[in-house]
Amino acid sequence: MHSEKHNQGEFKQVLSMKQVVAIAIAAISPTTSVFLVYGEGLSSAGTGVFWAFVIGACIAISMAFCYAELGSVFPGAGGAYTIVRRALGKPFGFIAALLFLVLGVVVTASILVSSATYLNSLVPQIPVNWAAVVMMGIVTWFSLERIGAASWVAMAMLIIELAVIFAFIVITFIGARHSVSFIFHPTTVNAQGHLINTGMAGLLAAVVPALFAFNGYDWPLYFAEETHEPKRVLPRAVMVAVIASVITELGSAE
């Protein structure tokens, strides 16, 4: 009887490799980087934003290797919380969980408000705040559905998102008026509106939004109990997600 109750309480392992990768890349959200984050990088680094994203990509890939290795050693639905708690102890695990909760609230709210602002620019009759609330309700509803069905929705939305990014990259390259060589001589505009060389301080400042743009590649670890063969699938999913995001977002930055 005890074993039957235990089995009933376990998660069903319904997620495949491609479903977990789709969830991770959807969490990274390349369109968020292109339309919401790049502006922050451009304001501080100008055309040097490409190199800021290169630095961010190196850091992200290094962190992804750490997540992949530790996730295979300490698999669990808690993701980073499980890793920190088992490796460093419960106090540090509590701090990790608290930071994750704060990050989830702040990042989700900023993305929804920014998305609602874009929607308002297309349809001015739609109020920004109410649009963000409605989108939050839709996201919550999908989150409460079965993970298998929600993952297919995430995969469909990801295909649309990547199609938009690809179209953006193609249109940008077709309409380019400058040679790619300007990347090797990054410039920005000062307060007086004059063109100046990008300084190291501005370049490093742009690394911060770049890191935010790549964030989300660790999401496969949060589905360890719902994934087939988690010790094999999840580390690979983390690496595939970060590499896919790096290729997509560096192509957009260029």
PDB file of C-alpha atoms in Angstrom:
ATOM      1  CA  MET A   1       0.000   0.000   0.000  1.00  0.00           C
ATOM      2  CA  HIS A   2       2.811   2.389   0.844  1.00  0.00           C
ATOM      3  CA  SER A   3       4.535   1.794  -2.494  1.00  0.00           C
ATOM      4  CA  GLU A   4       1.258   2.379  -4.361  1.00  0.00           C
ATOM      5  CA  LYS A   5       0.756   5.744  -2.654  1.00  0.00           C
ATOM      6  CA  HIS A   6       4.347   6.670  -3.420  1.00  0.00           C
ATOM      7  CA  ASN A   7       3.941   5.848  -7.106  1.00  0.00           C
ATOM      8  CA  GLN A   8       0.728   7.871  -7.306  1.00  0.00           C
ATOM      9  CA  GLY A   9       2.539  10.918  -5.967  1.00  0.00           C
ATOM     10  CA  GLU A  10       5.379  10.741  -8.468  1.00  0.00           C
ATOM     11  CA  PHE A  11       5.543  12.890 -11.619  1.00  0.00           C
ATOM     12  CA  LYS A  12       5.037  11.132 -14.940  1.00  0.00           C
ATOM     13  CA  GLN A  13       8.148  11.145 -17.123  1.00  0.00           C
ATOM     14  CA  VAL A  14       6.470  12.491 -20.259  1.00  0.00           C
ATOM     15  CA  LEU A  15       9.029  14.984 -21.586  1.00  0.00           C
ATOM     16  CA  SER A  16      11.440  14.106 -24.370  1.00  0.00           C
ATOM     17  CA  MET A  17      14.701  15.801 -25.298  1.00  0.00           C
ATOM     18  CA  LYS A  18      13.120  18.091 -27.890  1.00  0.00           C
ATOM     19  CA  GLN A  19      10.316  19.139 -25.543  1.00  0.00           C
ATOM     20  CA  VAL A  20      12.730  20.084 -22.762  1.00  0.00           C
ATOM     21  CA  VAL A  21      14.928  22.009 -25.219  1.00  0.00           C
ATOM     22  CA  ALA A  22      11.869  23.846 -26.531  1.00  0.00           C
ATOM     23  CA  ILE A  23      10.899  24.885 -22.987  1.00  0.00           C
ATOM     24  CA  ALA A  24      14.448  26.079 -22.283  1.00  0.00           C
ATOM     25  CA  ILE A  25      14.789  28.151 -25.479  1.00  0.00           C
ATOM     26  CA  ALA A  26      11.293  29.547 -24.919  1.00  0.00           C
ATOM     27  CA  ALA A  27      12.447  30.603 -21.433  1.00  0.00           C
ATOM     28  CA  ILE A  28      15.513  32.296 -22.943  1.00  0.00           C
ATOM     29  CA  SER A  29      13.151  33.976 -25.455  1.00  0.00           C
ATOM     30  CA  PRO A  30      15.394  35.310 -28.251  1.00  0.00           C
ATOM     31  CA  THR A  31      12.728  37.818 -29.318  1.00  0.00           C
ATOM     32  CA  THR A  32      12.915  39.374 -25.863  1.00  0.00           C
ATOM     33  CA  SER A  33      16.626  39.924 -26.409  1.00  0.00           C
ATOM     34  CA  VAL A  34      16.203  41.414 -29.874  1.00  0.00           C
ATOM     35  CA  PHE A  35      13.316  43.755 -29.148  1.00  0.00           C
ATOM     36  CA  LEU A  36      13.725  44.513 -25.437  1.00  0.00           C
ATOM     37  CA  VAL A  37      17.350  43.975 -24.369  1.00  0.00           C
ATOM     38  CA  TYR A  38      19.442  45.142 -27.328  1.00  0.00           C
ATOM     39  CA  GLY A  39      18.372  48.739 -26.732  1.00  0.00           C
ATOM     40  CA  GLU A  40      20.029  48.723 -23.307  1.00  0.00           C
ATOM     41  CA  GLY A  41      23.247  47.392 -24.792  1.00  0.00           C
ATOM     42  CA  LEU A  42      23.227  49.878 -27.673  1.00  0.00           C
ATOM     43  CA  SER A  43      22.767  52.825 -25.312  1.00  0.00           C
ATOM     44  CA  SER A  44      25.976  51.954 -23.435  1.00  0.00           C
ATOM     45  CA  ALA A  45      28.201  50.251 -26.012  1.00  0.00           C
ATOM     46  CA  GLY A  46      26.851  51.425 -29.372  1.00  0.00           C
ATOM     47  CA  THR A  47      28.036  49.136 -32.151  1.00  0.00           C
ATOM     48  CA  GLY A  48      30.217  47.417 -29.546  1.00  0.00           C
ATOM     49  CA  VAL A  49      27.070  45.633 -28.345  1.00  0.00           C
ATOM     50  CA  PHE A  50      28.152  42.694 -30.528  1.00  0.00           C
ATOM     51  CA  TRP A  51      31.335  42.232 -28.473  1.00  0.00           C
ATOM     52  CA  ALA A  52      29.353  42.614 -25.264  1.00  0.00           C
ATOM     53  CA  PHE A  53      27.186  39.709 -26.402  1.00  0.00           C
ATOM     54  CA  VAL A  54      30.303  37.706 -27.318  1.00  0.00           C
ATOM     55  CA  ILE A  55      31.604  38.175 -23.753  1.00  0.00           C
ATOM     56  CA  GLY A  56      28.166  37.313 -22.375  1.00  0.00           C
ATOM     57  CA  ALA A  57      28.051  34.205 -24.579  1.00  0.00           C
ATOM     58  CA  CYS A  58      31.408  32.987 -23.231  1.00  0.00           C
ATOM     59  CA  ILE A  59      30.181  33.420 -19.656  1.00  0.00           C
ATOM     60  CA  ALA A  60      26.842  31.763 -20.444  1.00  0.00           C
ATOM     61  CA  ILE A  61      28.460  28.725 -22.085  1.00  0.00           C
ATOM     62  CA  SER A  62      30.844  28.337 -19.124  1.00  0.00           C
ATOM     63  CA  MET A  63      27.918  28.501 -16.701  1.00  0.00           C
ATOM     64  CA  ALA A  64      25.953  26.050 -18.848  1.00  0.00           C
ATOM     65  CA  PHE A  65      28.781  23.507 -18.551  1.00  0.00           C
ATOM     66  CA  CYS A  66      28.588  23.892 -14.755  1.00  0.00           C
ATOM     67  CA  TYR A  67      24.789  23.504 -14.737  1.00  0.00           C
ATOM     68  CA  ALA A  68      24.971  20.466 -17.041  1.00  0.00           C
ATOM     69  CA  GLU A  69      27.604  18.728 -14.909  1.00  0.00           C
ATOM     70  CA  LEU A  70      26.002  19.483 -11.548  1.00  0.00           C
ATOM     71  CA  GLY A  71      22.506  18.775 -12.894  1.00  0.00           C
ATOM     72  CA  SER A  72      23.562  15.264 -13.875  1.00  0.00           C
ATOM     73  CA  VAL A  73      25.080  14.696 -10.419  1.00  0.00           C
ATOM     74  CA  PHE A  74      22.224  16.271  -8.429  1.00  0.00           C
ATOM     75  CA  PRO A  75      19.061  15.854 -10.548  1.00  0.00           C
ATOM     76  CA  GLY A  76      15.894  17.265  -9.009  1.00  0.00           C
ATOM     77  CA  ALA A  77      12.844  19.379  -9.812  1.00  0.00           C
ATOM     78  CA  GLY A  78      14.315  22.234  -7.767  1.00  0.00           C
ATOM     79  CA  GLY A  79      16.982  22.936 -10.382  1.00  0.00           C
ATOM     80  CA  ALA A  80      19.553  25.395  -9.064  1.00  0.00           C
ATOM     81  CA  TYR A  81      18.007  25.193  -5.567  1.00  0.00           C
ATOM     82  CA  THR A  82      18.533  21.418  -5.460  1.00  0.00           C
ATOM     83  CA  ILE A  83      22.126  21.761  -6.665  1.00  0.00           C
ATOM     84  CA  VAL A  84      23.050  24.488  -4.155  1.00  0.00           C
ATOM     85  CA  ARG A  85      21.281  22.769  -1.247  1.00  0.00           C
ATOM     86  CA  ARG A  86      22.957  19.411  -1.841  1.00  0.00           C
ATOM     87  CA  ALA A  87      26.385  20.884  -2.594  1.00  0.00           C
ATOM     88  CA  LEU A  88      26.573  23.712  -0.011  1.00  0.00           C
ATOM     89  CA  GLY A  89      23.847  22.990   2.520  1.00  0.00           C
ATOM     90  CA  LYS A  90      20.331  24.135   3.395  1.00  0.00           C
ATOM     91  CA  PRO A  91      21.120  27.809   4.298  1.00  0.00           C
ATOM     92  CA  PHE A  92      22.639  28.457   0.877  1.00  0.00           C
ATOM     93  CA  GLY A  93      19.813  26.496  -0.709  1.00  0.00           C
ATOM     94  CA  PHE A  94      17.307  28.809   0.964  1.00  0.00           C
ATOM     95  CA  ILE A  95      19.155  31.853  -0.409  1.00  0.00           C
ATOM     96  CA  ALA A  96      19.136  30.329  -3.896  1.00  0.00           C
ATOM     97  CA  ALA A  97      15.390  29.646  -3.698  1.00  0.00           C
ATOM     98  CA  LEU A  98      14.698  33.177  -2.435  1.00  0.00           C
ATOM     99  CA  LEU A  99      16.734  34.758  -5.229  1.00  0.00           C
ATOM    100  CA  PHE A 100      14.971  32.575  -7.794  1.00  0.00           C
ATOM    101  CA  LEU A 101      11.561  33.701  -6.531  1.00  0.00           C
ATOM    102  CA  VAL A 102      12.567  37.374  -6.672  1.00  0.00           C
ATOM    103  CA  LEU A 103      14.059  36.888 -10.144  1.00  0.00           C
ATOM    104  CA  GLY A 104      10.899  35.148 -11.338  1.00  0.00           C
ATOM    105  CA  VAL A 105       8.661  37.997 -10.202  1.00  0.00           C
ATOM    106  CA  VAL A 106      10.854  40.852 -11.483  1.00  0.00           C
ATOM    107  CA  VAL A 107      11.820  39.311 -14.837  1.00  0.00           C
ATOM    108  CA  THR A 108       8.310  38.076 -15.625  1.00  0.00           C
ATOM    109  CA  ALA A 109       6.776  41.446 -14.806  1.00  0.00           C
ATOM    110  CA  SER A 110       9.337  43.385 -16.876  1.00  0.00           C
ATOM    111  CA  ILE A 111       8.903  41.113 -19.918  1.00  0.00           C
ATOM    112  CA  LEU A 112       5.099  41.244 -19.751  1.00  0.00           C
ATOM    113  CA  VAL A 113       5.006  45.040 -19.386  1.00  0.00           C
ATOM    114  CA  SER A 114       7.491  45.459 -22.240  1.00  0.00           C
ATOM    115  CA  SER A 115       5.484  43.083 -24.450  1.00  0.00           C
ATOM    116  CA  ALA A 116       2.289  44.916 -23.585  1.00  0.00           C
ATOM    117  CA  THR A 117       3.977  48.212 -24.485  1.00  0.00           C
ATOM    118  CA  TYR A 118       4.850  46.845 -27.934  1.00  0.00           C
ATOM    119  CA  LEU A 119       1.256  45.639 -28.322  1.00  0.00           C
ATOM    120  CA  ASN A 120      -0.010  49.081 -27.333  1.00  0.00           C
ATOM    121  CA  SER A 121       2.188  50.707 -29.996  1.00  0.00           C
ATOM    122  CA  LEU A 122       0.511  48.483 -32.607  1.00  0.00           C
ATOM    123  CA  VAL A 123      -3.012  48.845 -31.186  1.00  0.00           C
ATOM    124  CA  PRO A 124      -3.201  52.050 -29.070  1.00  0.00           C
ATOM    125  CA  GLN A 125      -6.667  51.115 -27.784  1.00  0.00           C
ATOM    126  CA  ILE A 126      -5.191  48.271 -25.720  1.00  0.00           C
ATOM    127  CA  PRO A 127      -4.063  49.550 -22.282  1.00  0.00           C
ATOM    128  CA  VAL A 128      -0.565  48.452 -21.279  1.00  0.00           C
ATOM    129  CA  ASN A 129      -1.293  47.442 -17.676  1.00  0.00           C
ATOM    130  CA  TRP A 130      -4.416  45.420 -18.434  1.00  0.00           C
ATOM    131  CA  ALA A 131      -2.736  43.713 -21.382  1.00  0.00           C
ATOM    132  CA  ALA A 132       0.122  42.650 -19.094  1.00  0.00           C
ATOM    133  CA  VAL A 133      -2.372  41.288 -16.537  1.00  0.00           C
ATOM    134  CA  VAL A 134      -4.218  39.289 -19.211  1.00  0.00           C
ATOM    135  CA  MET A 135      -0.951  37.861 -20.554  1.00  0.00           C
ATOM    136  CA  MET A 136       0.047  36.905 -17.015  1.00  0.00           C
ATOM    137  CA  GLY A 137      -3.268  35.076 -16.642  1.00  0.00           C
ATOM    138  CA  ILE A 138      -2.664  33.171 -19.892  1.00  0.00           C
ATOM    139  CA  VAL A 139       0.854  32.213 -18.828  1.00  0.00           C
ATOM    140  CA  THR A 140      -0.431  31.032 -15.430  1.00  0.00           C
ATOM    141  CA  TRP A 141      -3.179  28.975 -17.070  1.00  0.00           C
ATOM    142  CA  PHE A 142      -0.673  27.201 -19.317  1.00  0.00           C
ATOM    143  CA  SER A 143       1.574  26.589 -16.306  1.00  0.00           C
ATOM    144  CA  LEU A 144      -1.265  24.830 -14.482  1.00  0.00           C
ATOM    145  CA  GLU A 145      -1.985  22.533 -17.406  1.00  0.00           C
ATOM    146  CA  ARG A 146      -0.264  19.187 -17.875  1.00  0.00           C
ATOM    147  CA  ILE A 147       3.398  19.718 -18.648  1.00  0.00           C
ATOM    148  CA  GLY A 148       3.251  17.482 -21.712  1.00  0.00           C
ATOM    149  CA  ALA A 149       0.548  19.579 -23.387  1.00  0.00           C
ATOM    150  CA  ALA A 150       2.142  22.852 -22.266  1.00  0.00           C
ATOM    151  CA  SER A 151       5.483  21.778 -23.741  1.00  0.00           C
ATOM    152  CA  TRP A 152       3.894  21.276 -27.182  1.00  0.00           C
ATOM    153  CA  VAL A 153       2.400  24.772 -26.962  1.00  0.00           C
ATOM    154  CA  ALA A 154       5.844  26.114 -26.025  1.00  0.00           C
ATOM    155  CA  MET A 155       7.342  24.285 -29.007  1.00  0.00           C
ATOM    156  CA  ALA A 156       4.769  25.769 -31.409  1.00  0.00           C
ATOM    157  CA  MET A 157       5.327  29.281 -30.050  1.00  0.00           C
ATOM    158  CA  LEU A 158       9.087  28.758 -30.271  1.00  0.00           C
ATOM    159  CA  ILE A 159       8.853  27.893 -33.969  1.00  0.00           C
ATOM    160  CA  ILE A 160       6.941  31.132 -34.586  1.00  0.00           C
ATOM    161  CA  GLU A 161       9.453  33.080 -32.481  1.00  0.00           C
ATOM    162  CA  LEU A 162      12.459  31.695 -34.338  1.00  0.00           C
ATOM    163  CA  ALA A 163      10.760  32.401 -37.671  1.00  0.00           C
ATOM    164  CA  VAL A 164      10.343  36.044 -36.631  1.00  0.00           C
ATOM    165  CA  ILE A 165      14.002  36.242 -35.557  1.00  0.00           C
ATOM    166  CA  PHE A 166      15.176  34.671 -38.816  1.00  0.00           C
ATOM    167  CA  ALA A 167      13.077  37.136 -40.838  1.00  0.00           C
ATOM    168  CA  PHE A 168      14.496  39.996 -38.740  1.00  0.00           C
ATOM    169  CA  ILE A 169      18.082  38.850 -39.415  1.00  0.00           C
ATOM    170  CA  VAL A 170      17.482  38.445 -43.161  1.00  0.00           C
ATOM    171  CA  ILE A 171      15.792  41.852 -43.515  1.00  0.00           C
ATOM    172  CA  THR A 172      18.560  43.498 -41.479  1.00  0.00           C
ATOM    173  CA  PHE A 173      21.343  42.069 -43.643  1.00  0.00           C
ATOM    174  CA  ILE A 174      19.499  42.900 -46.865  1.00  0.00           C
ATOM    175  CA  GLY A 175      18.966  46.497 -45.755  1.00  0.00           C
ATOM    176  CA  ALA A 176      22.458  46.967 -44.311  1.00  0.00           C
ATOM    177  CA  ARG A 177      24.111  50.250 -45.342  1.00  0.00           C
ATOM    178  CA  HIS A 178      27.467  49.701 -43.672  1.00  0.00           C
ATOM    179  CA  SER A 179      30.093  47.007 -44.055  1.00  0.00           C
ATOM    180  CA  VAL A 180      30.579  44.477 -41.290  1.00  0.00           C
ATOM    181  CA  SER A 181      33.982  46.048 -40.589  1.00  0.00           C
ATOM    182  CA  PHE A 182      32.356  48.647 -38.331  1.00  0.00           C
ATOM    183  CA  ILE A 183      32.118  45.902 -35.699  1.00  0.00           C
ATOM    184  CA  PHE A 184      35.905  46.000 -35.303  1.00  0.00           C
ATOM    185  CA  HIS A 185      35.821  49.747 -34.587  1.00  0.00           C
ATOM    186  CA  PRO A 186      32.895  50.084 -32.146  1.00  0.00           C
ATOM    187  CA  THR A 187      31.480  53.567 -31.736  1.00  0.00           C
ATOM    188  CA  THR A 188      28.669  55.173 -29.782  1.00  0.00           C
ATOM    189  CA  VAL A 189      27.029  58.594 -29.442  1.00  0.00           C
ATOM    190  CA  ASN A 190      27.828  60.880 -26.496  1.00  0.00           C
ATOM    191  CA  ALA A 191      25.475  63.286 -24.715  1.00  0.00           C
ATOM    192  CA  GLN A 192      26.203  66.010 -27.262  1.00  0.00           C
ATOM    193  CA  GLY A 193      25.257  63.730 -30.146  1.00  0.00           C
ATOM    194  CA  HIS A 194      28.822  63.270 -31.411  1.00  0.00           C
ATOM    195  CA  LEU A 195      30.187  59.916 -32.596  1.00  0.00           C
ATOM    196  CA  ILE A 196      32.952  58.622 -30.299  1.00  0.00           C
ATOM    197  CA  ASN A 197      34.809  55.369 -29.779  1.00  0.00           C
ATOM    198  CA  THR A 198      33.207  52.940 -27.353  1.00  0.00           C
ATOM    199  CA  GLY A 199      35.091  52.813 -24.050  1.00  0.00           C
ATOM    200  CA  MET A 200      35.761  49.723 -21.967  1.00  0.00           C
ATOM    201  CA  ALA A 201      33.314  50.915 -19.297  1.00  0.00           C
ATOM    202  CA  GLY A 202      30.481  51.145 -21.811  1.00  0.00           C
ATOM    203  CA  LEU A 203      31.365  47.761 -23.278  1.00  0.00           C
ATOM    204  CA  LEU A 204      31.369  46.043 -19.886  1.00  0.00           C
ATOM    205  CA  ALA A 205      28.116  47.779 -18.934  1.00  0.00           C
ATOM    206  CA  ALA A 206      26.498  46.212 -21.999  1.00  0.00           C
ATOM    207  CA  VAL A 207      27.569  42.746 -20.818  1.00  0.00           C
ATOM    208  CA  VAL A 208      24.913  42.950 -18.076  1.00  0.00           C
ATOM    209  CA  PRO A 209      21.890  43.003 -20.434  1.00  0.00           C
ATOM    210  CA  ALA A 210      23.727  40.445 -22.594  1.00  0.00           C
ATOM    211  CA  LEU A 211      23.831  38.010 -19.672  1.00  0.00           C
ATOM    212  CA  PHE A 212      20.143  38.656 -19.074  1.00  0.00           C
ATOM    213  CA  ALA A 213      19.485  37.883 -22.747  1.00  0.00           C
ATOM    214  CA  PHE A 214      21.090  34.436 -22.494  1.00  0.00           C
ATOM    215  CA  ASN A 215      19.528  33.588 -19.135  1.00  0.00           C
ATOM    216  CA  GLY A 216      17.187  30.577 -19.075  1.00  0.00           C
ATOM    217  CA  TYR A 217      19.392  27.757 -20.387  1.00  0.00           C
ATOM    218  CA  ASP A 218      19.246  26.107 -16.938  1.00  0.00           C
ATOM    219  CA  TRP A 219      15.482  25.563 -17.157  1.00  0.00           C
ATOM    220  CA  PRO A 220      15.725  21.893 -18.221  1.00  0.00           C
ATOM    221  CA  LEU A 221      16.977  21.117 -14.710  1.00  0.00           C
ATOM    222  CA  TYR A 222      13.615  22.141 -13.238  1.00  0.00           C
ATOM    223  CA  PHE A 223      11.892  19.266 -15.070  1.00  0.00           C
ATOM    224  CA  ALA A 224      14.125  16.439 -13.844  1.00  0.00           C
ATOM    225  CA  GLU A 225      11.202  14.423 -12.443  1.00  0.00           C
ATOM    226  CA  GLU A 226       9.110  14.756 -15.630  1.00  0.00           C
ATOM    227  CA  THR A 227      11.809  13.924 -18.200  1.00  0.00           C
ATOM    228  CA  HIS A 228      12.788  10.555 -19.633  1.00  0.00           C
ATOM    229  CA  GLU A 229      16.304   9.563 -18.520  1.00  0.00           C
ATOM    230  CA  PRO A 230      17.004  12.916 -16.814  1.00  0.00           C
ATOM    231  CA  LYS A 231      20.690  12.230 -16.086  1.00  0.00           C
ATOM    232  CA  ARG A 232      21.332  11.796 -19.804  1.00  0.00           C
ATOM    233  CA  VAL A 233      18.787  14.193 -21.339  1.00  0.00           C
ATOM    234  CA  LEU A 234      18.986  17.254 -19.088  1.00  0.00           C
ATOM    235  CA  PRO A 235      22.735  18.037 -19.426  1.00  0.00           C
ATOM    236  CA  ARG A 236      22.422  17.764 -23.201  1.00  0.00           C
ATOM    237  CA  ALA A 237      19.309  19.930 -23.196  1.00  0.00           C
ATOM    238  CA  VAL A 238      21.125  22.648 -21.231  1.00  0.00           C
ATOM    239  CA  MET A 239      24.000  22.721 -23.730  1.00  0.00           C
ATOM    240  CA  VAL A 240      21.747  22.610 -26.802  1.00  0.00           C
ATOM    241  CA  ALA A 241      19.654  25.464 -25.392  1.00  0.00           C
ATOM    242  CA  VAL A 242      22.611  27.742 -24.647  1.00  0.00           C
ATOM    243  CA  ILE A 243      24.319  27.064 -27.992  1.00  0.00           C
ATOM    244  CA  ALA A 244      21.071  27.684 -29.904  1.00  0.00           C
ATOM    245  CA  SER A 245      20.554  30.971 -28.043  1.00  0.00           C
ATOM    246  CA  VAL A 246      24.158  32.072 -28.642  1.00  0.00           C
ATOM    247  CA  ILE A 247      23.941  31.405 -32.398  1.00  0.00           C
ATOM    248  CA  THR A 248      20.559  33.129 -32.709  1.00  0.00           C
ATOM    249  CA  GLU A 249      21.333  36.177 -30.617  1.00  0.00           C
ATOM    250  CA  LEU A 250      24.848  36.784 -31.929  1.00  0.00           C
ATOM    251  CA  GLY A 251      23.434  36.614 -35.448  1.00  0.00           C
ATOM    252  CA  SER A 252      20.834  39.202 -34.481  1.00  0.00           C
ATOM    253  CA  ALA A 253      23.421  41.392 -32.718  1.00  0.00           C
ATOM    254  CA  GLU A 254      25.631  41.401 -35.781  1.00  0.00           C
TER     255      GLU A 254
END
